[in-house]
mmCIF file with all atom_site columns, C-alpha atoms in Angstrom:
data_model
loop_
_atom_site.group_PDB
_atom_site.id
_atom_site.type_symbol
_atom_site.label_atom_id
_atom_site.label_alt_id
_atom_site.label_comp_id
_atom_site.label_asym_id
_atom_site.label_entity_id
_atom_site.label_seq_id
_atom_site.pdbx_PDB_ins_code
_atom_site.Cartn_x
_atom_site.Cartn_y
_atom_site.Cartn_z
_atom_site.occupancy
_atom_site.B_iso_or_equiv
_atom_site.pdbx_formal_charge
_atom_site.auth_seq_id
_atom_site.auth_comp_id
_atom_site.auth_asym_id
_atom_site.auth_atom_id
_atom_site.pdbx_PDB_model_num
ATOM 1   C CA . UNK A 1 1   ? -47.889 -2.564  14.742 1.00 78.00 ? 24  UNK A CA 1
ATOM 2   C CA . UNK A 1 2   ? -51.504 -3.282  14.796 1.00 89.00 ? 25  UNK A CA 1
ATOM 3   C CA . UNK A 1 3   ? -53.047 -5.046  17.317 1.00 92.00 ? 26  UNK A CA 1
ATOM 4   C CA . UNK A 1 4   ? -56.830 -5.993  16.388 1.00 93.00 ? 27  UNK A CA 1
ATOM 5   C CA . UNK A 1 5   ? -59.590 -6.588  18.686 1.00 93.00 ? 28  UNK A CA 1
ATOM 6   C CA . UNK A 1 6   ? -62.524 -9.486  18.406 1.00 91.00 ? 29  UNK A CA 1
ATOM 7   C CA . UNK A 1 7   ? -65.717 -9.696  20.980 1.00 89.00 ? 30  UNK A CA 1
ATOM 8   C CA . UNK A 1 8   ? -66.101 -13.239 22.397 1.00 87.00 ? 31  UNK A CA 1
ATOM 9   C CA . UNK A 1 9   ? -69.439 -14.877 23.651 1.00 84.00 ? 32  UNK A CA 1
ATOM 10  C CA . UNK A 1 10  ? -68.243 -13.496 27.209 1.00 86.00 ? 33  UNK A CA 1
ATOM 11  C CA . UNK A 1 11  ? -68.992 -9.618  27.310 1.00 89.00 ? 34  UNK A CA 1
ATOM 12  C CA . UNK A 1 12  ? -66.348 -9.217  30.150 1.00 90.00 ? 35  UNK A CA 1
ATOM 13  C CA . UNK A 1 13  ? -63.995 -10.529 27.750 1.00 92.00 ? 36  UNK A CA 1
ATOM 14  C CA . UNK A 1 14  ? -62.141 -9.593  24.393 1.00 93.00 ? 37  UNK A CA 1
ATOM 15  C CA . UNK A 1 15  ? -59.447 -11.486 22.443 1.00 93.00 ? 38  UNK A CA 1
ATOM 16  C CA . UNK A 1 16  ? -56.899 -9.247  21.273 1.00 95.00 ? 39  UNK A CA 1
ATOM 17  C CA . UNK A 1 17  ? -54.742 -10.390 17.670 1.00 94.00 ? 40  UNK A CA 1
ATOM 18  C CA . UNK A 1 18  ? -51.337 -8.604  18.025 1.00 94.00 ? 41  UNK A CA 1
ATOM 19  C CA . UNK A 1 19  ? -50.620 -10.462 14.932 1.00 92.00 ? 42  UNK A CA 1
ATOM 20  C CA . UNK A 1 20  ? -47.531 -12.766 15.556 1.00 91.00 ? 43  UNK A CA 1
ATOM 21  C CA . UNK A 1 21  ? -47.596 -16.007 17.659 1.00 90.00 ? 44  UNK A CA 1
ATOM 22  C CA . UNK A 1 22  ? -48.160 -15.667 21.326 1.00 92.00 ? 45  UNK A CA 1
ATOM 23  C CA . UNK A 1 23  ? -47.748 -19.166 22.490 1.00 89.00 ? 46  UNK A CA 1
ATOM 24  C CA . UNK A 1 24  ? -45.394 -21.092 20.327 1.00 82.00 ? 47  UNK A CA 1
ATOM 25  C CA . UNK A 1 25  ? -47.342 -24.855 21.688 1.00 83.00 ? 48  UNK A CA 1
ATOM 26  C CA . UNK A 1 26  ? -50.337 -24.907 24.671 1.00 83.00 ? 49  UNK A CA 1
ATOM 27  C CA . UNK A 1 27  ? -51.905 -22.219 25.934 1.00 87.00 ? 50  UNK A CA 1
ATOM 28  C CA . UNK A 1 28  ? -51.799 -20.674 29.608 1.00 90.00 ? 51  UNK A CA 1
ATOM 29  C CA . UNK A 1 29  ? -53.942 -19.459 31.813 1.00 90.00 ? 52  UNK A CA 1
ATOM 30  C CA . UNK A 1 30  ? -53.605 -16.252 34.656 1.00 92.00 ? 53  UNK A CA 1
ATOM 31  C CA . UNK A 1 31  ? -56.857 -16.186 37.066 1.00 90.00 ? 54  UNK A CA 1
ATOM 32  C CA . UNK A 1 32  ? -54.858 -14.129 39.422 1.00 91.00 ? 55  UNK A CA 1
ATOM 33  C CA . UNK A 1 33  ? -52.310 -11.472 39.705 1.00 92.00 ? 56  UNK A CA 1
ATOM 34  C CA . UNK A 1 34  ? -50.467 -14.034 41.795 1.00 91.00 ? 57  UNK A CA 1
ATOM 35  C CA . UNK A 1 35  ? -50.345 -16.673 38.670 1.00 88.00 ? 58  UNK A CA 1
ATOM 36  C CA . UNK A 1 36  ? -49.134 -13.404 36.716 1.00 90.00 ? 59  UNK A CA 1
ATOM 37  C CA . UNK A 1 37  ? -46.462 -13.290 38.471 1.00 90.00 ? 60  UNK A CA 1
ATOM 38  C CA . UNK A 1 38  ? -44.918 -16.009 35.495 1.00 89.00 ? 61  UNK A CA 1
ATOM 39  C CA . UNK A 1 39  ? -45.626 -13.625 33.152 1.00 92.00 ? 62  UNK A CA 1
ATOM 40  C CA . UNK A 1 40  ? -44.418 -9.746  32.569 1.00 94.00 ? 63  UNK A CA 1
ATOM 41  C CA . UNK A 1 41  ? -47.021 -9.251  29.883 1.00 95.00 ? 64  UNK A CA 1
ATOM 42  C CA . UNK A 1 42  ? -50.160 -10.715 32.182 1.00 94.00 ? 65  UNK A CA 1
ATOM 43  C CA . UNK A 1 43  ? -48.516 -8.853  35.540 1.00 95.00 ? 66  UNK A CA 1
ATOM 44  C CA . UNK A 1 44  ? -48.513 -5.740  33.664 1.00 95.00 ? 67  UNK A CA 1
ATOM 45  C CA . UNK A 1 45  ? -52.569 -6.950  32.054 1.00 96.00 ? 68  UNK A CA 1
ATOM 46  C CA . UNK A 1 46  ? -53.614 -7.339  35.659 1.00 96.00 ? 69  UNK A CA 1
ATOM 47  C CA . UNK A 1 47  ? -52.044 -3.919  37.003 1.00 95.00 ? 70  UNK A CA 1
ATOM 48  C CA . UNK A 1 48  ? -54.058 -1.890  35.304 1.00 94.00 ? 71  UNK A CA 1
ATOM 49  C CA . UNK A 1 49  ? -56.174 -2.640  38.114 1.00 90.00 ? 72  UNK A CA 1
ATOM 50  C CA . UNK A 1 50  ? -59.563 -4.097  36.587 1.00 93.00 ? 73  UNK A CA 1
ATOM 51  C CA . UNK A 1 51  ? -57.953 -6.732  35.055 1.00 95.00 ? 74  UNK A CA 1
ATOM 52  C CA . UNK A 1 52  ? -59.489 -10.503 36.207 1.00 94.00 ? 75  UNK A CA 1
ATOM 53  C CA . UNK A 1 53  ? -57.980 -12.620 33.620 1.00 93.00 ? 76  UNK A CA 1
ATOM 54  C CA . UNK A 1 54  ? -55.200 -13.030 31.124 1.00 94.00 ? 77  UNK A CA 1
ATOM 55  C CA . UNK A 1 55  ? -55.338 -16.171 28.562 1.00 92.00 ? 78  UNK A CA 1
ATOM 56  C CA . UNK A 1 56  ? -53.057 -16.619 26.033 1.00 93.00 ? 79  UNK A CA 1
ATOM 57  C CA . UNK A 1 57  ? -53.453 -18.730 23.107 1.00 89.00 ? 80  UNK A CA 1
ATOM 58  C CA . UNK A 1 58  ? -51.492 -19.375 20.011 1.00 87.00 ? 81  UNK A CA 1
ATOM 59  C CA . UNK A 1 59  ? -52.171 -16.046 18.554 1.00 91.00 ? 82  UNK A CA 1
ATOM 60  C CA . UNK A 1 60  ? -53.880 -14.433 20.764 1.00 92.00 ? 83  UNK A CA 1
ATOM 61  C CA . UNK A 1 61  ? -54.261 -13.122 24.242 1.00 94.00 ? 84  UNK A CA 1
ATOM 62  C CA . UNK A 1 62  ? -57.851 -12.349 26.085 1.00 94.00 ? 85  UNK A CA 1
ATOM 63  C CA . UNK A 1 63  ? -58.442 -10.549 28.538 1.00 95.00 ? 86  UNK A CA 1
ATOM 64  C CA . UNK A 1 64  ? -61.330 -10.626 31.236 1.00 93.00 ? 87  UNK A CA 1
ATOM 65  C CA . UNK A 1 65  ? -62.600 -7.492  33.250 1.00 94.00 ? 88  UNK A CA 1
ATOM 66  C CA . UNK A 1 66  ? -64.522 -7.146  36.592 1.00 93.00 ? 89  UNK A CA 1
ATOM 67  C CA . UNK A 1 67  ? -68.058 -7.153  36.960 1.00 92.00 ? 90  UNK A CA 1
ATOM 68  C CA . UNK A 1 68  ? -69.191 -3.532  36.736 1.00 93.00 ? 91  UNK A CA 1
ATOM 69  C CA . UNK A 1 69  ? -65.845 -2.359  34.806 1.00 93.00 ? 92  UNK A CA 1
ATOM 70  C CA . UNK A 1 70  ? -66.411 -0.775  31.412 1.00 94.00 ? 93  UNK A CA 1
ATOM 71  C CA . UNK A 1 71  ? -64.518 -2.068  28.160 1.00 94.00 ? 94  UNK A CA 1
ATOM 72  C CA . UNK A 1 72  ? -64.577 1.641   26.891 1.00 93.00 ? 95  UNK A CA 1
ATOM 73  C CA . UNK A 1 73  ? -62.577 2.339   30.165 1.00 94.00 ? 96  UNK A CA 1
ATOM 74  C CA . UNK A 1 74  ? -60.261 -0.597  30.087 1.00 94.00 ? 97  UNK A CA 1
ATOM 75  C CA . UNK A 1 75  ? -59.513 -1.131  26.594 1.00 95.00 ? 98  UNK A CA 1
ATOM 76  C CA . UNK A 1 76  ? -56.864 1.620   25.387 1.00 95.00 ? 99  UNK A CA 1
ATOM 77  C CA . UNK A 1 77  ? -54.751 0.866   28.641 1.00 95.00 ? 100 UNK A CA 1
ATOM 78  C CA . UNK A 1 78  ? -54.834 -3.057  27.598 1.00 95.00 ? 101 UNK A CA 1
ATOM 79  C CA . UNK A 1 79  ? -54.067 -2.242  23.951 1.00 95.00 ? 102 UNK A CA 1
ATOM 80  C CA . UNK A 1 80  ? -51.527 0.237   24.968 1.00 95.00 ? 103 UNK A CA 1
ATOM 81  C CA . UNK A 1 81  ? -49.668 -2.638  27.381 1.00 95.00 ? 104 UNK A CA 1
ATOM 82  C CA . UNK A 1 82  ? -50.006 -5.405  24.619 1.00 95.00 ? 105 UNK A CA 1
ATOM 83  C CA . UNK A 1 83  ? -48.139 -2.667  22.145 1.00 94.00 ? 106 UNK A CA 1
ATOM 84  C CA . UNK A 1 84  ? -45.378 -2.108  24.039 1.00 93.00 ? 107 UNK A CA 1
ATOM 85  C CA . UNK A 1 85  ? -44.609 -5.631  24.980 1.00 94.00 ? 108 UNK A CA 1
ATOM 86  C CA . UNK A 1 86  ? -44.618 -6.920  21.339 1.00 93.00 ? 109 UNK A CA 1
ATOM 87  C CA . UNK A 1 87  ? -43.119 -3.772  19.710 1.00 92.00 ? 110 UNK A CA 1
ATOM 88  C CA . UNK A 1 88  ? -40.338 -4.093  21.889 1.00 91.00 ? 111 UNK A CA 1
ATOM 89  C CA . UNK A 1 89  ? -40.217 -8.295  21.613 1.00 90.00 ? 112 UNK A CA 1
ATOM 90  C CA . UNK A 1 90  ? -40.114 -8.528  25.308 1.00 90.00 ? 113 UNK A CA 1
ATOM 91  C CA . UNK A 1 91  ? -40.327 -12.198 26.683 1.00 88.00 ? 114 UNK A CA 1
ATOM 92  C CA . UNK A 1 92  ? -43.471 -13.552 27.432 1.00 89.00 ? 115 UNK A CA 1
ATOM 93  C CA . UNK A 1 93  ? -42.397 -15.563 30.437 1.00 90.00 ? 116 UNK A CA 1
ATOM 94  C CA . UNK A 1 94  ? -40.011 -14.722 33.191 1.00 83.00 ? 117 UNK A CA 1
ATOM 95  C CA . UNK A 1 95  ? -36.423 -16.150 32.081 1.00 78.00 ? 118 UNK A CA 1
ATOM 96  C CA . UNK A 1 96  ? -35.333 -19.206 34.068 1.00 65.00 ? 119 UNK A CA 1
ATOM 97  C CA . UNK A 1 97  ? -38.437 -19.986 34.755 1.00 54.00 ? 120 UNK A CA 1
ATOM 98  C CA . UNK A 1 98  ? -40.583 -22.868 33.611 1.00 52.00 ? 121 UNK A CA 1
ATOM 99  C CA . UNK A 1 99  ? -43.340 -20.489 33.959 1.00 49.00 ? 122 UNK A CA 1
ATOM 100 C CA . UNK A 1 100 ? -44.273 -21.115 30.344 1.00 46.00 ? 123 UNK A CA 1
ATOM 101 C CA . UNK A 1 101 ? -45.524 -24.788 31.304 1.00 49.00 ? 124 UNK A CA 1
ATOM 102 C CA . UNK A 1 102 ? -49.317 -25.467 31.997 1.00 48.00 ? 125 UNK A CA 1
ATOM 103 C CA . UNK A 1 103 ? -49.430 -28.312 34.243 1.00 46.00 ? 126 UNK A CA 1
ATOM 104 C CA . UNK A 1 104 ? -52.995 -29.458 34.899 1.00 43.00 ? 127 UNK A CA 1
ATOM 105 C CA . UNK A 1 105 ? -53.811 -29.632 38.700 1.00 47.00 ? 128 UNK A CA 1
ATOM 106 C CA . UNK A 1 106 ? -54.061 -32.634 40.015 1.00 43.00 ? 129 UNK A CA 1
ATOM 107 C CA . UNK A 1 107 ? -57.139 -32.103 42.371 1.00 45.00 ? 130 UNK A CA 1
ATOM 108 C CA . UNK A 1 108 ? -59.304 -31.248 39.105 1.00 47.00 ? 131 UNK A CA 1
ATOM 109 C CA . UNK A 1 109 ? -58.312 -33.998 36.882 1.00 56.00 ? 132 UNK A CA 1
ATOM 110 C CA . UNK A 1 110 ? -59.691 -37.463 37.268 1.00 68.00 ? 133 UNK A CA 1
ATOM 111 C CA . UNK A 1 111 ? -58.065 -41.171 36.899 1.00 73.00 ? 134 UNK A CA 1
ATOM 112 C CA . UNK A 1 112 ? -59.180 -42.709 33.848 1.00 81.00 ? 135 UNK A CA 1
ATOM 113 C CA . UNK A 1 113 ? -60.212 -45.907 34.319 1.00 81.00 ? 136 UNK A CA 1
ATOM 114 C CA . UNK A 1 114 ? -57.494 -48.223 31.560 1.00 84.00 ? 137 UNK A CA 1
ATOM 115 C CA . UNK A 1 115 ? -60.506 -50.311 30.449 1.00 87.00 ? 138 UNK A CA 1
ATOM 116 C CA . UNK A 1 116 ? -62.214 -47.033 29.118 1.00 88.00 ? 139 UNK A CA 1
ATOM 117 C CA . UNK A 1 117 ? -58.332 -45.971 26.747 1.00 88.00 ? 140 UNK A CA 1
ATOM 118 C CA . UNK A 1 118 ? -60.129 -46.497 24.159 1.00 91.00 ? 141 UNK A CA 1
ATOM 119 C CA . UNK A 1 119 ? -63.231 -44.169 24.298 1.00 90.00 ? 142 UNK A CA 1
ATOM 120 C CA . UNK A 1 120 ? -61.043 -41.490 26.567 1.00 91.00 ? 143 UNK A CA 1
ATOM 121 C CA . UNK A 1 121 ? -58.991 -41.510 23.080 1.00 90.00 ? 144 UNK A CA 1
ATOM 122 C CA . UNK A 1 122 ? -61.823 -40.825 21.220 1.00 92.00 ? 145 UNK A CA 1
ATOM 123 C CA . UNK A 1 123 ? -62.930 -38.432 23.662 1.00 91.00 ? 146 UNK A CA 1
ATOM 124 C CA . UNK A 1 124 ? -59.494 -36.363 23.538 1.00 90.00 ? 147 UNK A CA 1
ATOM 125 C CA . UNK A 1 125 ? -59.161 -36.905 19.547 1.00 90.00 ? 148 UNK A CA 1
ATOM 126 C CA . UNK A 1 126 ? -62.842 -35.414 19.128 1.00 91.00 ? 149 UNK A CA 1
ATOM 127 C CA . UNK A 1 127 ? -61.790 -32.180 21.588 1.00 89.00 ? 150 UNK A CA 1
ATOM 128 C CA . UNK A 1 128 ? -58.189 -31.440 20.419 1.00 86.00 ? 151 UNK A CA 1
ATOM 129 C CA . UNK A 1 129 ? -59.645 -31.647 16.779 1.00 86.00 ? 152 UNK A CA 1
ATOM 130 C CA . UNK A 1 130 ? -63.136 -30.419 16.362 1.00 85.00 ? 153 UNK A CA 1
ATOM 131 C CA . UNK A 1 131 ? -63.832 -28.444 19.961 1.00 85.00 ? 154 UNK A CA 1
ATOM 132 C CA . UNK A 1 132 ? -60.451 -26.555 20.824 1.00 82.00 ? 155 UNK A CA 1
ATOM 133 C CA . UNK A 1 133 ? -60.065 -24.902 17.511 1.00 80.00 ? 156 UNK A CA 1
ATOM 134 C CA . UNK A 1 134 ? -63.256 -23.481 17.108 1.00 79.00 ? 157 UNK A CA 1
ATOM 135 C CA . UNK A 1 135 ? -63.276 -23.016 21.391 1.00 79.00 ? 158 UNK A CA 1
ATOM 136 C CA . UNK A 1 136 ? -60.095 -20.512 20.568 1.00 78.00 ? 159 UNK A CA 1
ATOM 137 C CA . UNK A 1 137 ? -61.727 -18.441 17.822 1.00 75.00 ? 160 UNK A CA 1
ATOM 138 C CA . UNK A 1 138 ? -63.796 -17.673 20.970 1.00 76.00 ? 161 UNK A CA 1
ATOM 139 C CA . UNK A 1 139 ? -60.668 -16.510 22.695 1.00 77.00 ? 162 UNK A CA 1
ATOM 140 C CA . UNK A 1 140 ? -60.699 -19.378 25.070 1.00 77.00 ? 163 UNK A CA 1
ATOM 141 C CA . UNK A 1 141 ? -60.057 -23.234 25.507 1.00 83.00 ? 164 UNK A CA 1
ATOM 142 C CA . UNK A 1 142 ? -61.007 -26.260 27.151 1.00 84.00 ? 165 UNK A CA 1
ATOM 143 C CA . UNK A 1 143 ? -59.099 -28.429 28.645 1.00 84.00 ? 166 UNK A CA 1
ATOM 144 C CA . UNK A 1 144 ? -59.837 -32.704 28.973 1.00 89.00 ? 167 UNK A CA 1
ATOM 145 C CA . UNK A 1 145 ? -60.353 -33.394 32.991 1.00 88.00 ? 168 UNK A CA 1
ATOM 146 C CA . UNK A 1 146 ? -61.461 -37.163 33.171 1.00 90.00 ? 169 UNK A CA 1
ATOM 147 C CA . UNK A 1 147 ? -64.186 -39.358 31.617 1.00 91.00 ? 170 UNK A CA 1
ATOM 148 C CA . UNK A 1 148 ? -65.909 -41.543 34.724 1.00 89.00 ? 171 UNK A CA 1
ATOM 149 C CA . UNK A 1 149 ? -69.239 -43.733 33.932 1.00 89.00 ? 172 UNK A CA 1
ATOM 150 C CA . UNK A 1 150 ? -70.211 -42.044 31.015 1.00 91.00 ? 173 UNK A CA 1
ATOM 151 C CA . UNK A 1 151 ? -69.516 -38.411 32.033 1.00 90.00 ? 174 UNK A CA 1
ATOM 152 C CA . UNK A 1 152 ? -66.367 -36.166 30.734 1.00 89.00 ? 175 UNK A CA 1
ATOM 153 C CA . UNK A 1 153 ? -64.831 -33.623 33.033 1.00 90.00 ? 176 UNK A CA 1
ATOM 154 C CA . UNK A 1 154 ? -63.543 -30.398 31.306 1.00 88.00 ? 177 UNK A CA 1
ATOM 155 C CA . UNK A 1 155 ? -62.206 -27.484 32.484 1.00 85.00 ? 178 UNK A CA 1
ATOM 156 C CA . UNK A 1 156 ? -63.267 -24.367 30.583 1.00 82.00 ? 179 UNK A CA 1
ATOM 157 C CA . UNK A 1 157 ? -60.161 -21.504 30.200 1.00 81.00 ? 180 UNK A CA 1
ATOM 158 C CA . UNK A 1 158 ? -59.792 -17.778 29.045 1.00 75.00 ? 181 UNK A CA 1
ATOM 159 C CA . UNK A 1 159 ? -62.912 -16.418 27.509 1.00 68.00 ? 182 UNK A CA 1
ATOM 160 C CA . UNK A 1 160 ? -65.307 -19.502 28.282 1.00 70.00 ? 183 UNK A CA 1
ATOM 161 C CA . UNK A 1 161 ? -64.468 -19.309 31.822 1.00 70.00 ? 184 UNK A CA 1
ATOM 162 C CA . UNK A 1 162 ? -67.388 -17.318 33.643 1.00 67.00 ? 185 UNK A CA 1
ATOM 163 C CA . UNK A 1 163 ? -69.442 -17.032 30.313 1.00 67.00 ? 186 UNK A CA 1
ATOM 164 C CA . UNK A 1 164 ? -72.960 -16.353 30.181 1.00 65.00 ? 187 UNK A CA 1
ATOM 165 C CA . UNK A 1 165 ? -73.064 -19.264 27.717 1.00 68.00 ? 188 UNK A CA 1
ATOM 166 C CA . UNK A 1 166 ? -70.715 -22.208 28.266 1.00 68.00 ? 189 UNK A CA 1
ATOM 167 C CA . UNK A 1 167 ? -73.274 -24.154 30.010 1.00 70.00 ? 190 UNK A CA 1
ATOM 168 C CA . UNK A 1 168 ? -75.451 -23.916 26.610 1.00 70.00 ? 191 UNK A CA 1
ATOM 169 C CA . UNK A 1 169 ? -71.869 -24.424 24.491 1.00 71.00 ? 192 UNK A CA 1
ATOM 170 C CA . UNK A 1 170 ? -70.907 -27.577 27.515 1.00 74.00 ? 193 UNK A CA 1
ATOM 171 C CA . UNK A 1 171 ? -74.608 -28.961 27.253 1.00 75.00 ? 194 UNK A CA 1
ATOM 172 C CA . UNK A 1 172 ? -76.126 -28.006 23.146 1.00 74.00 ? 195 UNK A CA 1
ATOM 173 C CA . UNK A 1 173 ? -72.411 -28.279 21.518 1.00 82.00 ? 196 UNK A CA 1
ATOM 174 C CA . UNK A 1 174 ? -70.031 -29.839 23.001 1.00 86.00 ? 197 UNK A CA 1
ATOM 175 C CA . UNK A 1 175 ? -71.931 -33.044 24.765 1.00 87.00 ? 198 UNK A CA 1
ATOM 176 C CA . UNK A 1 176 ? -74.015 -33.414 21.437 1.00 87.00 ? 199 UNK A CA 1
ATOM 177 C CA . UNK A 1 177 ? -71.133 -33.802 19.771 1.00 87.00 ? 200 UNK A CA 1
ATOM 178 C CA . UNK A 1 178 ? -69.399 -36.280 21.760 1.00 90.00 ? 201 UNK A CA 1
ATOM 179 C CA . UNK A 1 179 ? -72.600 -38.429 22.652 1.00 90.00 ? 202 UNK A CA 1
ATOM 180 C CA . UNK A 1 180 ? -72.620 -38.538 18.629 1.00 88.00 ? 203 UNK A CA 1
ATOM 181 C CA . UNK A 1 181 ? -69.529 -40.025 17.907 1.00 90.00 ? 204 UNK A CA 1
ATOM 182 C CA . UNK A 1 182 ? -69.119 -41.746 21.277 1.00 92.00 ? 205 UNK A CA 1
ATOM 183 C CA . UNK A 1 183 ? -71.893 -43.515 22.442 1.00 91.00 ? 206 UNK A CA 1
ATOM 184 C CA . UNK A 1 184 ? -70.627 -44.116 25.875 1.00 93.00 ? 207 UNK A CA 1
ATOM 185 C CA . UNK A 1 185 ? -70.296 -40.410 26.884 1.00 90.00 ? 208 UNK A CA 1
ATOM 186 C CA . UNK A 1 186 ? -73.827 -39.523 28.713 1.00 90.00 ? 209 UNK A CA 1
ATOM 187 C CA . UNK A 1 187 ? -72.867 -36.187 30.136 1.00 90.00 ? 210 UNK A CA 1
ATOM 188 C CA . UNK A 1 188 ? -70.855 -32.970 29.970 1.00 88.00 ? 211 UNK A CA 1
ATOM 189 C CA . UNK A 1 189 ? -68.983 -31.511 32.719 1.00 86.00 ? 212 UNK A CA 1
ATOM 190 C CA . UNK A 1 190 ? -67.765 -28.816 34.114 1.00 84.00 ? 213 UNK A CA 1
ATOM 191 C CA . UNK A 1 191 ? -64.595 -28.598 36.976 1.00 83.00 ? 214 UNK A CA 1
#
């Protein structure tokens, strides 16, 4: 089995390819070894010890390291514990668990208002189609928050959390596009 490797805009992250499908539908996010806890494959990621963040998407799986760690150090430990879990076809999730369900938190998302279904639909179509896919070549993904007077709420995942540049992807890629196709949407934001 090879597993290949791909730099993301983050440098304390890579996105790693093990070639199969990790997540069959969503994606999930670890921040913490407690969160890991779900998972065998991101509780074994984050005991390695300088391990900050495990993201899997559909067919991938990124990993974040901690300020002042060194990929060169890290790497053949993750690649080694990402080669063993799929040569051996070991679950991804804990079994009898719903572990494998990302449920937004409440306290970060935001009541729509129902007089604004229409442009929040645009808003969602526009992110699910056009932002999400190319968000996860990236090793990452953002998720929809809210849309209040004008501004969207989004919560930035995996690779484009803590990135160096997703205030310049949020503010030159993301809001242009959505203030182009929606005129109601005024500003980009981050939860």
């Amino acid at each position: 089995m090879l597993i290949e490797t791909e730099l993301t805009p983050n440098p304390a992250t890579i996105k790693f390819l093990p070639g199969r499908e990790v997540m069959g539908a969503g994606t999930r996010d670890f921040a913490s070894p407690e969160d890991a806890e779900a998972s065998p494959l991101a509780d074994a990621l984050f005991s390695l010890g300088d391990v900050t963040g495990v993201f899997f998407g559909s067919d991938f799986v990124s990993v974040t390291i901690a300020p002042g760690a060194e990929w060169s150090d890290v790497k053949p430990d993750v690649l080694a514990t990402l080669l063993d879990h799929f040569s051996a076809n070991m679950p991804l999730f804990a079994p009898g668990s719903a572990a494998g369900i990302m449920v937004p938190e409440d306290d970060a998302s935001f009541a729509d208002n129902p007089e604004d279904a229409e442009i929040v639909e645009q808003i969602r179509d526009l992110i699910d189609t056009r932002v999400r896919p190319a968000v996860a070549n990236d090793g990452g993904d953002i998720i929809y928050r809210g849309f209040d007077k004008g501004t969207v709420y989004l919560k930035m995942q995996g690779a484009c959390s803590g990135c160096p540049s997703s205030s310049a992807t949020l503010k030159n890629g993301i809001e242009q596009l959505l203030k182009h196709y929606v005129p109601e949407v005024t500003e980009v934001r981050a939860v």
